[in-house]
């Protein structure tokens, strides 16, 4: 194979990607009440359409999956219509976009939701830590309710329904957020999954929820090639812990490696062990590596065939024209963490592109 770099075309499902740079899913807390994305998001995503692929901010497949302030969902016609305006704007600029399904499970505060249902988890294990709410400021995370066995098929089916809704909203595909300590990772991890039924105990049982969610999404999409997954092995974020992440994640990736999925997105948060080189050979399909990449380290992992795509988060957040800046070797805007989740246009729509930049 010819040398691949960040600017080489690629292919995901039936479309060409213009390059090998994927914009990471990033929650921005700009949605309106009741999980409807705001019109500000139209311009935000359209500004970044030169990415090879955009992964949306985390979107709750159903209201019980919401947890943070001002975050969106995709379960009803009002939400679908609002997303359609966003995907239309991205497509009009030649971009492609997947929807990320983020069911937060126990990482939720009731004041941030439009449902009375209590937060759920494989087991009733409270997460240490607090969460921002607009009405009560910082609040302790509540103790979640353990899912009953008979409820699990319904939670999985919500991912299938959300897939249909996302495709109706014009998304090119869907991603299962199985990282960062949210519901699918709560099933994978031993501290949050203390079940003794078919969804708990052995690694084979703990991966069952993720495999079944991917199957539901595949069935709803009509093809696995429209379905991706994100994992973050051993990442301690959101008070999550697994006794043996190497066993858990090798078991998972072996189980999903031949499903024909669009891609496996691995967020590497610790230097050792190297989950990229451990998991890539187990997965037949595009491999997307993320976590702290620069232009040089991105090109390096592509050149040594350690990945097919490189994920960029904060750099895409602060540089709408990141692809152009990398290609031309131009300076980069710094990101401002104080506006990541602040609401409003500031720190969202006003990062300069090179033409308007003073740098
Ligand atoms: C503001 C912000 C919001 C994020 N929200 C999400 C999210 O909704 N879903 C997700 O999978 N990851 C989320 N992440 C993690 C990113 O997708 C990415 O994995 C992480 O930022 C590491 O990549 P980077 O070093 O290139 O920024 C978020 C990161 C940031 C900075």
PDB file of N, CA and C in Angstrom, residues 23 30-32 36-49 54 57 79-93 97 348-349:
ATOM      1  N   UNK A  23     -13.078  14.352  13.248  1.00  0.00           N
ATOM      2  CA  UNK A  23     -13.374  15.227  14.393  1.00  0.00           C
ATOM      3  C   UNK A  23     -14.017  14.398  15.498  1.00  0.00           C
ATOM      4  N   UNK A  30     -24.810  23.136  24.399  1.00  0.00           N
ATOM      5  CA  UNK A  30     -25.508  24.281  23.786  1.00  0.00           C
ATOM      6  C   UNK A  30     -26.920  23.921  23.359  1.00  0.00           C
ATOM      7  N   UNK A  31     -27.418  22.739  23.743  1.00  0.00           N
ATOM      8  CA  UNK A  31     -28.758  22.349  23.296  1.00  0.00           C
ATOM      9  C   UNK A  31     -29.824  23.155  24.039  1.00  0.00           C
ATOM     10  N   UNK A  32     -31.024  23.196  23.431  1.00  0.00           N
ATOM     11  CA  UNK A  32     -32.169  23.874  24.035  1.00  0.00           C
ATOM     12  C   UNK A  32     -32.834  22.933  25.040  1.00  0.00           C
ATOM     13  N   UNK A  36     -33.262  19.321  22.400  1.00  0.00           N
ATOM     14  CA  UNK A  36     -33.261  19.760  20.996  1.00  0.00           C
ATOM     15  C   UNK A  36     -31.984  20.555  20.716  1.00  0.00           C
ATOM     16  N   UNK A  37     -31.192  20.129  19.725  1.00  0.00           N
ATOM     17  CA  UNK A  37     -29.992  20.925  19.437  1.00  0.00           C
ATOM     18  C   UNK A  37     -30.365  22.318  18.954  1.00  0.00           C
ATOM     19  N   UNK A  38     -29.567  23.303  19.324  1.00  0.00           N
ATOM     20  CA  UNK A  38     -29.897  24.680  18.941  1.00  0.00           C
ATOM     21  C   UNK A  38     -29.375  24.978  17.533  1.00  0.00           C
ATOM     22  N   UNK A  39     -29.874  26.050  16.953  1.00  0.00           N
ATOM     23  CA  UNK A  39     -29.423  26.434  15.610  1.00  0.00           C
ATOM     24  C   UNK A  39     -27.950  26.839  15.586  1.00  0.00           C
ATOM     25  N   UNK A  40     -27.381  27.183  16.744  1.00  0.00           N
ATOM     26  CA  UNK A  40     -25.945  27.509  16.768  1.00  0.00           C
ATOM     27  C   UNK A  40     -25.116  26.329  16.261  1.00  0.00           C
ATOM     28  N   UNK A  41     -25.621  25.120  16.520  1.00  0.00           N
ATOM     29  CA  UNK A  41     -24.872  23.916  16.132  1.00  0.00           C
ATOM     30  C   UNK A  41     -24.781  23.767  14.612  1.00  0.00           C
ATOM     31  N   UNK A  42     -25.700  24.406  13.881  1.00  0.00           N
ATOM     32  CA  UNK A  42     -25.646  24.309  12.413  1.00  0.00           C
ATOM     33  C   UNK A  42     -24.330  24.905  11.923  1.00  0.00           C
ATOM     34  N   UNK A  43     -24.050  26.115  12.394  1.00  0.00           N
ATOM     35  CA  UNK A  43     -22.824  26.786  11.936  1.00  0.00           C
ATOM     36  C   UNK A  43     -21.576  26.119  12.523  1.00  0.00           C
ATOM     37  N   UNK A  44     -21.654  25.721  13.781  1.00  0.00           N
ATOM     38  CA  UNK A  44     -20.499  25.081  14.440  1.00  0.00           C
ATOM     39  C   UNK A  44     -20.018  23.870  13.647  1.00  0.00           C
ATOM     40  N   UNK A  45     -20.947  22.976  13.297  1.00  0.00           N
ATOM     41  CA  UNK A  45     -20.527  21.778  12.569  1.00  0.00           C
ATOM     42  C   UNK A  45     -20.162  22.102  11.118  1.00  0.00           C
ATOM     43  N   UNK A  46     -20.919  23.006  10.496  1.00  0.00           N
ATOM     44  CA  UNK A  46     -20.612  23.351   9.097  1.00  0.00           C
ATOM     45  C   UNK A  46     -19.213  23.962   8.985  1.00  0.00           C
ATOM     46  N   UNK A  47     -18.814  24.728  10.000  1.00  0.00           N
ATOM     47  CA  UNK A  47     -17.456  25.321   9.988  1.00  0.00           C
ATOM     48  C   UNK A  47     -16.377  24.239   9.932  1.00  0.00           C
ATOM     49  N   UNK A  48     -16.708  23.039  10.403  1.00  0.00           N
ATOM     50  CA  UNK A  48     -15.709  21.967  10.530  1.00  0.00           C
ATOM     51  C   UNK A  48     -15.890  20.868   9.476  1.00  0.00           C
ATOM     52  N   UNK A  49     -16.629  21.179   8.394  1.00  0.00           N
ATOM     53  CA  UNK A  49     -16.984  20.167   7.389  1.00  0.00           C
ATOM     54  C   UNK A  49     -15.794  19.657   6.583  1.00  0.00           C
ATOM     55  N   UNK A  54     -17.022  13.906  10.621  1.00  0.00           N
ATOM     56  CA  UNK A  54     -17.349  14.522  11.909  1.00  0.00           C
ATOM     57  C   UNK A  54     -18.137  13.501  12.718  1.00  0.00           C
ATOM     58  N   UNK A  57     -21.318  15.456  18.841  1.00  0.00           N
ATOM     59  CA  UNK A  57     -21.345  15.413  20.305  1.00  0.00           C
ATOM     60  C   UNK A  57     -22.209  14.233  20.753  1.00  0.00           C
ATOM     61  N   UNK A  79     -36.630  16.805  17.752  1.00  0.00           N
ATOM     62  CA  UNK A  79     -35.167  16.623  17.803  1.00  0.00           C
ATOM     63  C   UNK A  79     -34.628  16.198  16.429  1.00  0.00           C
ATOM     64  N   UNK A  80     -35.326  15.283  15.780  1.00  0.00           N
ATOM     65  CA  UNK A  80     -34.867  14.802  14.462  1.00  0.00           C
ATOM     66  C   UNK A  80     -34.823  15.975  13.470  1.00  0.00           C
ATOM     67  N   UNK A  81     -35.858  16.800  13.484  1.00  0.00           N
ATOM     68  CA  UNK A  81     -35.908  17.934  12.545  1.00  0.00           C
ATOM     69  C   UNK A  81     -34.745  18.894  12.794  1.00  0.00           C
ATOM     70  N   UNK A  82     -34.410  19.102  14.057  1.00  0.00           N
ATOM     71  CA  UNK A  82     -33.302  20.012  14.367  1.00  0.00           C
ATOM     72  C   UNK A  82     -31.968  19.408  13.910  1.00  0.00           C
ATOM     73  N   UNK A  83     -31.795  18.121  14.100  1.00  0.00           N
ATOM     74  CA  UNK A  83     -30.557  17.472  13.615  1.00  0.00           C
ATOM     75  C   UNK A  83     -30.453  17.515  12.093  1.00  0.00           C
ATOM     76  N   UNK A  84     -31.608  17.413  11.422  1.00  0.00           N
ATOM     77  CA  UNK A  84     -31.591  17.397   9.948  1.00  0.00           C
ATOM     78  C   UNK A  84     -31.022  18.704   9.403  1.00  0.00           C
ATOM     79  N   UNK A  85     -31.320  19.817  10.078  1.00  0.00           N
ATOM     80  CA  UNK A  85     -30.764  21.110   9.617  1.00  0.00           C
ATOM     81  C   UNK A  85     -29.237  21.093   9.732  1.00  0.00           C
ATOM     82  N   UNK A  86     -28.734  20.404  10.739  1.00  0.00           N
ATOM     83  CA  UNK A  86     -27.285  20.344  10.959  1.00  0.00           C
ATOM     84  C   UNK A  86     -26.619  19.454   9.911  1.00  0.00           C
ATOM     85  N   UNK A  87     -27.163  18.253   9.703  1.00  0.00           N
ATOM     86  CA  UNK A  87     -26.534  17.352   8.715  1.00  0.00           C
ATOM     87  C   UNK A  87     -26.656  17.948   7.306  1.00  0.00           C
ATOM     88  N   UNK A  88     -27.749  18.633   7.019  1.00  0.00           N
ATOM     89  CA  UNK A  88     -27.879  19.290   5.702  1.00  0.00           C
ATOM     90  C   UNK A  88     -26.767  20.314   5.501  1.00  0.00           C
ATOM     91  N   UNK A  89     -26.482  21.090   6.533  1.00  0.00           N
ATOM     92  CA  UNK A  89     -25.447  22.135   6.408  1.00  0.00           C
ATOM     93  C   UNK A  89     -24.065  21.507   6.228  1.00  0.00           C
ATOM     94  N   UNK A  90     -23.807  20.418   6.920  1.00  0.00           N
ATOM     95  CA  UNK A  90     -22.509  19.726   6.770  1.00  0.00           C
ATOM     96  C   UNK A  90     -22.399  19.134   5.364  1.00  0.00           C
ATOM     97  N   UNK A  91     -23.470  18.494   4.904  1.00  0.00           N
ATOM     98  CA  UNK A  91     -23.446  17.906   3.559  1.00  0.00           C
ATOM     99  C   UNK A  91     -23.295  18.982   2.484  1.00  0.00           C
ATOM    100  N   UNK A  92     -23.942  20.124   2.688  1.00  0.00           N
ATOM    101  CA  UNK A  92     -23.854  21.207   1.689  1.00  0.00           C
ATOM    102  C   UNK A  92     -22.416  21.682   1.520  1.00  0.00           C
ATOM    103  N   UNK A  93     -21.609  21.509   2.568  1.00  0.00           N
ATOM    104  CA  UNK A  93     -20.199  21.897   2.467  1.00  0.00           C
ATOM    105  C   UNK A  93     -19.301  20.695   2.178  1.00  0.00           C
ATOM    106  N   UNK A  97     -21.018  13.072   8.389  1.00  0.00           N
ATOM    107  CA  UNK A  97     -21.244  13.154   9.832  1.00  0.00           C
ATOM    108  C   UNK A  97     -21.937  11.918  10.371  1.00  0.00           C
ATOM    109  N   UNK A 348     -17.552  28.988  20.742  1.00  0.00           N
ATOM    110  CA  UNK A 348     -18.261  27.949  19.978  1.00  0.00           C
ATOM    111  C   UNK A 348     -18.186  28.277  18.483  1.00  0.00           C
ATOM    112  N   UNK A 349     -18.611  29.488  18.145  1.00  0.00           N
ATOM    113  CA  UNK A 349     -18.656  29.879  16.734  1.00  0.00           C
ATOM    114  C   UNK A 349     -17.558  30.865  16.362  1.00  0.00           C
TER     115      UNK A 349
END
